[in-house]
Amino acid sequence: MKSEYLFKEFEADEANTSPSVYELNIISGGRRLYGYLLSPDKRIKTPYPAVIMSHGFPGYTTNNDLELALMRAGCVVVHMNHRGAWGSEGEYLFTNLKDDLTAIAKWAHNPAVAEQYCIDTGNIFLVGHSMGGQTVLNAAKELPFVRGVAALAAYDIGAALSNNMEKELFRMIETEGQCLNMNSAAQVYENALNNRLELSVLNGCEKLAYRNILFVEATLDTVAPAALMMKPLAEKLSAMSDKAEYKTIISGHSFAGQRMKLARVVGEWIEKITENGDCSADP
């Protein structure tokens, strides 16, 4: 992987080497999750690091630009929709998110899948925004083979419910969640309330102590204030080891005005960890 290619393309596609997009469906909890896989240009040296993306709640704000940038830099990128979201089967519940991502990561780590898509199983990364940030942090606790985790403006349900943000959380579920397959906003809120300790990123955080973790704070974020939702975990991990990195970007929760900077931060971090700057051809 080379981060300098995040915003650089080959002069032209070639019929047998150009990037590919594959439709995917992966089983989690007996339900089909739907999404896609981006495969880099075949002129880039294989095997490729793999980045598994986890979308936020409910998934309106996409990270397609970040996904394509990482693909250009030489990563396989997996984008899946959680149960009950954007056509995936099943019911949307917060407690399903970690299990969904765990199933996706184990699928990518499978030797047969890795061979099919030229995935370097020693360099699998989880990247999540907002609620997806909570999801990647929690899933990584059960996935020792994951090389690194990037949490972007991570939302923490445990922190929200411990800091008098109950109304904001319920309003978010009730209004934004109308596109999801759920019985009711009340049921999804109860799922959060009843599992607040399990869902908290601080729960079992010692399992992340010696893992490569990237925290990216949006300094103008009012949806998931970093002081409440990311910094407590980042500070705990920093006290245990020097593996956690903390970056700030002056932007709101979606990083809408700073997307290229976000791609550079994430891409350069992955490049540093993989320590693989070799490509067979230059764009």
PDB file of C-alpha atoms in Angstrom, residues 100-265:
ATOM      1  CA  ASP A 100     -22.281  -8.694  12.304  1.00  0.00           C
ATOM      2  CA  LEU A 101     -18.820  -7.172  12.066  1.00  0.00           C
ATOM      3  CA  THR A 102     -17.234 -10.213  13.689  1.00  0.00           C
ATOM      4  CA  ALA A 103     -18.856 -12.451  11.072  1.00  0.00           C
ATOM      5  CA  ILE A 104     -17.622 -10.202   8.247  1.00  0.00           C
ATOM      6  CA  ALA A 105     -14.059 -10.094   9.589  1.00  0.00           C
ATOM      7  CA  LYS A 106     -13.938 -13.883   9.992  1.00  0.00           C
ATOM      8  CA  TRP A 107     -15.228 -14.238   6.424  1.00  0.00           C
ATOM      9  CA  ALA A 108     -12.400 -12.006   5.123  1.00  0.00           C
ATOM     10  CA  HIS A 109      -9.845 -13.921   7.201  1.00  0.00           C
ATOM     11  CA  ASN A 110     -10.939 -17.272   5.763  1.00  0.00           C
ATOM     12  CA  PRO A 111      -8.064 -18.691   3.631  1.00  0.00           C
ATOM     13  CA  ALA A 112     -10.336 -19.483   0.677  1.00  0.00           C
ATOM     14  CA  VAL A 113     -11.794 -15.949   0.642  1.00  0.00           C
ATOM     15  CA  ALA A 114      -8.365 -14.402   1.137  1.00  0.00           C
ATOM     16  CA  GLU A 115      -7.017 -16.324  -1.850  1.00  0.00           C
ATOM     17  CA  GLN A 116      -9.987 -15.363  -4.022  1.00  0.00           C
ATOM     18  CA  TYR A 117      -9.604 -11.622  -3.357  1.00  0.00           C
ATOM     19  CA  CYS A 118      -5.812 -11.511  -2.759  1.00  0.00           C
ATOM     20  CA  ILE A 119      -6.240 -10.431   0.883  1.00  0.00           C
ATOM     21  CA  ASP A 120      -3.232 -10.302   3.187  1.00  0.00           C
ATOM     22  CA  THR A 121      -4.734 -11.957   6.276  1.00  0.00           C
ATOM     23  CA  GLY A 122      -1.955 -10.494   8.424  1.00  0.00           C
ATOM     24  CA  ASN A 123      -3.129  -6.980   7.544  1.00  0.00           C
ATOM     25  CA  ILE A 124      -6.868  -6.784   8.145  1.00  0.00           C
ATOM     26  CA  PHE A 125      -8.157  -3.451   9.492  1.00  0.00           C
ATOM     27  CA  LEU A 126     -11.507  -2.352  10.907  1.00  0.00           C
ATOM     28  CA  VAL A 127     -12.596   1.238  10.228  1.00  0.00           C
ATOM     29  CA  GLY A 128     -15.826   2.673  11.594  1.00  0.00           C
ATOM     30  CA  HIS A 129     -17.502   6.071  11.778  1.00  0.00           C
ATOM     31  CA  SER A 130     -19.858   7.211  14.551  1.00  0.00           C
ATOM     32  CA  MET A 131     -21.814   4.147  15.759  1.00  0.00           C
ATOM     33  CA  GLY A 132     -19.473   2.208  13.520  1.00  0.00           C
ATOM     34  CA  GLY A 133     -16.597   3.469  15.666  1.00  0.00           C
ATOM     35  CA  GLN A 134     -18.174   1.827  18.693  1.00  0.00           C
ATOM     36  CA  THR A 135     -18.735  -1.316  16.631  1.00  0.00           C
ATOM     37  CA  VAL A 136     -15.143  -1.707  15.404  1.00  0.00           C
ATOM     38  CA  LEU A 137     -13.714  -1.142  18.868  1.00  0.00           C
ATOM     39  CA  ASN A 138     -16.026  -3.734  20.422  1.00  0.00           C
ATOM     40  CA  ALA A 139     -15.562  -6.302  17.640  1.00  0.00           C
ATOM     41  CA  ALA A 140     -11.770  -6.028  17.775  1.00  0.00           C
ATOM     42  CA  LYS A 141     -11.837  -7.261  21.373  1.00  0.00           C
ATOM     43  CA  GLU A 142     -12.893 -10.653  20.009  1.00  0.00           C
ATOM     44  CA  LEU A 143     -10.756 -10.673  16.838  1.00  0.00           C
ATOM     45  CA  PRO A 144      -7.081 -11.107  17.742  1.00  0.00           C
ATOM     46  CA  PHE A 145      -6.071 -11.451  14.073  1.00  0.00           C
ATOM     47  CA  VAL A 146      -7.155  -7.872  13.262  1.00  0.00           C
ATOM     48  CA  ARG A 147      -4.054  -5.742  12.687  1.00  0.00           C
ATOM     49  CA  GLY A 148      -5.561  -2.353  13.506  1.00  0.00           C
ATOM     50  CA  VAL A 149      -8.744  -0.443  14.345  1.00  0.00           C
ATOM     51  CA  ALA A 150      -9.650   3.115  13.338  1.00  0.00           C
ATOM     52  CA  ALA A 151     -12.510   4.804  15.195  1.00  0.00           C
ATOM     53  CA  LEU A 152     -13.703   8.000  13.491  1.00  0.00           C
ATOM     54  CA  ALA A 153     -15.830  10.324  15.644  1.00  0.00           C
ATOM     55  CA  ALA A 154     -16.921   7.226  17.552  1.00  0.00           C
ATOM     56  CA  TYR A 155     -20.310   7.204  19.288  1.00  0.00           C
ATOM     57  CA  ASP A 156     -20.484   5.334  22.608  1.00  0.00           C
ATOM     58  CA  ILE A 157     -23.949   4.309  23.789  1.00  0.00           C
ATOM     59  CA  GLY A 158     -22.658   3.636  27.290  1.00  0.00           C
ATOM     60  CA  ALA A 159     -21.248   7.151  27.547  1.00  0.00           C
ATOM     61  CA  ALA A 160     -24.403   8.723  26.095  1.00  0.00           C
ATOM     62  CA  LEU A 161     -26.619   7.032  28.680  1.00  0.00           C
ATOM     63  CA  SER A 162     -24.228   7.934  31.502  1.00  0.00           C
ATOM     64  CA  ASN A 163     -24.116  11.608  30.553  1.00  0.00           C
ATOM     65  CA  ASN A 164     -27.784  12.578  30.333  1.00  0.00           C
ATOM     66  CA  MET A 165     -28.046  12.147  26.558  1.00  0.00           C
ATOM     67  CA  GLU A 166     -31.048   9.798  26.699  1.00  0.00           C
ATOM     68  CA  LYS A 167     -33.359  12.202  24.879  1.00  0.00           C
ATOM     69  CA  GLU A 168     -30.837  12.797  22.112  1.00  0.00           C
ATOM     70  CA  LEU A 169     -30.341   9.060  21.624  1.00  0.00           C
ATOM     71  CA  PHE A 170     -34.073   8.324  21.481  1.00  0.00           C
ATOM     72  CA  ARG A 171     -34.694  11.227  19.106  1.00  0.00           C
ATOM     73  CA  MET A 172     -31.907   9.940  16.839  1.00  0.00           C
ATOM     74  CA  ILE A 173     -33.457   6.456  16.772  1.00  0.00           C
ATOM     75  CA  GLU A 174     -36.974   7.794  16.194  1.00  0.00           C
ATOM     76  CA  THR A 175     -36.140  10.226  13.389  1.00  0.00           C
ATOM     77  CA  GLU A 176     -33.061   8.881  11.593  1.00  0.00           C
ATOM     78  CA  GLY A 177     -33.983   5.240  12.118  1.00  0.00           C
ATOM     79  CA  GLN A 178     -37.122   5.356   9.979  1.00  0.00           C
ATOM     80  CA  CYS A 179     -35.154   3.850   7.092  1.00  0.00           C
ATOM     81  CA  LEU A 180     -34.233   0.788   9.174  1.00  0.00           C
ATOM     82  CA  ASN A 181     -36.091  -2.474   9.642  1.00  0.00           C
ATOM     83  CA  MET A 182     -37.091  -2.245  13.308  1.00  0.00           C
ATOM     84  CA  ASN A 183     -40.258  -3.013  15.237  1.00  0.00           C
ATOM     85  CA  SER A 184     -40.249   0.369  16.948  1.00  0.00           C
ATOM     86  CA  ALA A 185     -37.938   3.118  18.096  1.00  0.00           C
ATOM     87  CA  ALA A 186     -38.858   2.226  21.675  1.00  0.00           C
ATOM     88  CA  GLN A 187     -37.640  -1.349  21.242  1.00  0.00           C
ATOM     89  CA  VAL A 188     -34.304  -0.240  19.767  1.00  0.00           C
ATOM     90  CA  TYR A 189     -33.892   2.297  22.572  1.00  0.00           C
ATOM     91  CA  GLU A 190     -34.650  -0.402  25.172  1.00  0.00           C
ATOM     92  CA  ASN A 191     -32.023  -2.575  23.522  1.00  0.00           C
ATOM     93  CA  ALA A 192     -29.492   0.198  24.104  1.00  0.00           C
ATOM     94  CA  LEU A 193     -30.654   0.856  27.652  1.00  0.00           C
ATOM     95  CA  ASN A 194     -30.642  -2.788  28.731  1.00  0.00           C
ATOM     96  CA  ASN A 195     -27.217  -3.451  27.218  1.00  0.00           C
ATOM     97  CA  ARG A 196     -25.495  -0.154  27.960  1.00  0.00           C
ATOM     98  CA  LEU A 197     -22.603  -1.733  29.878  1.00  0.00           C
ATOM     99  CA  GLU A 198     -21.928  -4.392  27.256  1.00  0.00           C
ATOM    100  CA  LEU A 199     -22.089  -1.812  24.451  1.00  0.00           C
ATOM    101  CA  SER A 200     -19.736   0.651  26.138  1.00  0.00           C
ATOM    102  CA  VAL A 201     -16.331   0.870  24.479  1.00  0.00           C
ATOM    103  CA  LEU A 202     -14.799   0.847  27.974  1.00  0.00           C
ATOM    104  CA  ASN A 203     -16.159  -2.646  28.630  1.00  0.00           C
ATOM    105  CA  GLY A 204     -13.232  -5.079  28.388  1.00  0.00           C
ATOM    106  CA  CYS A 205     -10.981  -2.320  27.059  1.00  0.00           C
ATOM    107  CA  GLU A 206      -7.886  -4.084  28.403  1.00  0.00           C
ATOM    108  CA  LYS A 207      -8.233  -6.407  25.381  1.00  0.00           C
ATOM    109  CA  LEU A 208      -7.290  -3.407  23.213  1.00  0.00           C
ATOM    110  CA  ALA A 209      -4.268  -2.382  25.269  1.00  0.00           C
ATOM    111  CA  TYR A 210      -1.588  -3.627  22.882  1.00  0.00           C
ATOM    112  CA  ARG A 211      -3.505  -3.276  19.624  1.00  0.00           C
ATOM    113  CA  ASN A 212      -2.957  -0.684  16.905  1.00  0.00           C
ATOM    114  CA  ILE A 213      -5.769   1.816  17.489  1.00  0.00           C
ATOM    115  CA  LEU A 214      -6.379   5.109  15.694  1.00  0.00           C
ATOM    116  CA  PHE A 215      -8.815   7.612  17.178  1.00  0.00           C
ATOM    117  CA  VAL A 216      -9.852  10.528  14.951  1.00  0.00           C
ATOM    118  CA  GLU A 217     -11.701  13.322  16.714  1.00  0.00           C
ATOM    119  CA  ALA A 218     -13.924  15.825  14.941  1.00  0.00           C
ATOM    120  CA  THR A 219     -13.293  18.850  17.145  1.00  0.00           C
ATOM    121  CA  LEU A 220     -16.639  20.518  16.301  1.00  0.00           C
ATOM    122  CA  ASP A 221     -18.635  17.331  16.957  1.00  0.00           C
ATOM    123  CA  THR A 222     -21.842  17.818  18.957  1.00  0.00           C
ATOM    124  CA  VAL A 223     -23.331  14.402  18.105  1.00  0.00           C
ATOM    125  CA  ALA A 224     -20.559  12.314  19.673  1.00  0.00           C
ATOM    126  CA  PRO A 225     -18.519  14.709  21.833  1.00  0.00           C
ATOM    127  CA  ALA A 226     -15.041  13.221  22.019  1.00  0.00           C
ATOM    128  CA  ALA A 227     -14.528  14.303  25.630  1.00  0.00           C
ATOM    129  CA  LEU A 228     -17.348  11.947  26.602  1.00  0.00           C
ATOM    130  CA  MET A 229     -17.113   9.191  24.023  1.00  0.00           C
ATOM    131  CA  MET A 230     -13.552   8.662  22.753  1.00  0.00           C
ATOM    132  CA  LYS A 231     -11.064  10.364  25.048  1.00  0.00           C
ATOM    133  CA  PRO A 232     -11.818   8.230  28.138  1.00  0.00           C
ATOM    134  CA  LEU A 233     -10.909   5.064  26.212  1.00  0.00           C
ATOM    135  CA  ALA A 234      -7.946   6.702  24.454  1.00  0.00           C
ATOM    136  CA  GLU A 235      -6.553   7.848  27.803  1.00  0.00           C
ATOM    137  CA  LYS A 236      -6.971   4.391  29.345  1.00  0.00           C
ATOM    138  CA  LEU A 237      -5.210   2.723  26.435  1.00  0.00           C
ATOM    139  CA  SER A 238      -2.402   5.287  26.411  1.00  0.00           C
ATOM    140  CA  ALA A 239      -1.758   4.518  30.068  1.00  0.00           C
ATOM    141  CA  MET A 240      -1.360   0.818  29.208  1.00  0.00           C
ATOM    142  CA  SER A 241       0.792   1.030  26.061  1.00  0.00           C
ATOM    143  CA  ASP A 242       1.966   3.305  23.259  1.00  0.00           C
ATOM    144  CA  LYS A 243      -0.079   1.620  20.512  1.00  0.00           C
ATOM    145  CA  ALA A 244      -2.993   4.072  20.490  1.00  0.00           C
ATOM    146  CA  GLU A 245      -2.784   7.190  18.316  1.00  0.00           C
ATOM    147  CA  TYR A 246      -5.059  10.195  18.648  1.00  0.00           C
ATOM    148  CA  LYS A 247      -5.596  12.643  15.787  1.00  0.00           C
ATOM    149  CA  THR A 248      -7.848  15.689  15.585  1.00  0.00           C
ATOM    150  CA  ILE A 249      -9.519  17.260  12.564  1.00  0.00           C
ATOM    151  CA  ILE A 250     -11.299  20.610  12.791  1.00  0.00           C
ATOM    152  CA  SER A 251     -14.686  19.551  11.479  1.00  0.00           C
ATOM    153  CA  GLY A 252     -18.156  18.419  12.475  1.00  0.00           C
ATOM    154  CA  HIS A 253     -19.335  14.876  13.138  1.00  0.00           C
ATOM    155  CA  SER A 254     -19.426  13.798   9.467  1.00  0.00           C
ATOM    156  CA  PHE A 255     -16.045  15.388   8.566  1.00  0.00           C
ATOM    157  CA  ALA A 256     -17.987  16.769   5.580  1.00  0.00           C
ATOM    158  CA  GLY A 257     -15.549  19.596   4.828  1.00  0.00           C
ATOM    159  CA  GLN A 258     -12.388  17.635   5.596  1.00  0.00           C
ATOM    160  CA  ARG A 259     -12.819  14.343   3.755  1.00  0.00           C
ATOM    161  CA  MET A 260      -9.442  14.402   2.003  1.00  0.00           C
ATOM    162  CA  LYS A 261      -7.675  15.113   5.271  1.00  0.00           C
ATOM    163  CA  LEU A 262      -9.563  12.220   6.872  1.00  0.00           C
ATOM    164  CA  ALA A 263      -8.471   9.891   4.049  1.00  0.00           C
ATOM    165  CA  ARG A 264      -4.863  10.969   4.466  1.00  0.00           C
ATOM    166  CA  VAL A 265      -4.924  10.393   8.231  1.00  0.00           C
TER     167      VAL A 265
END
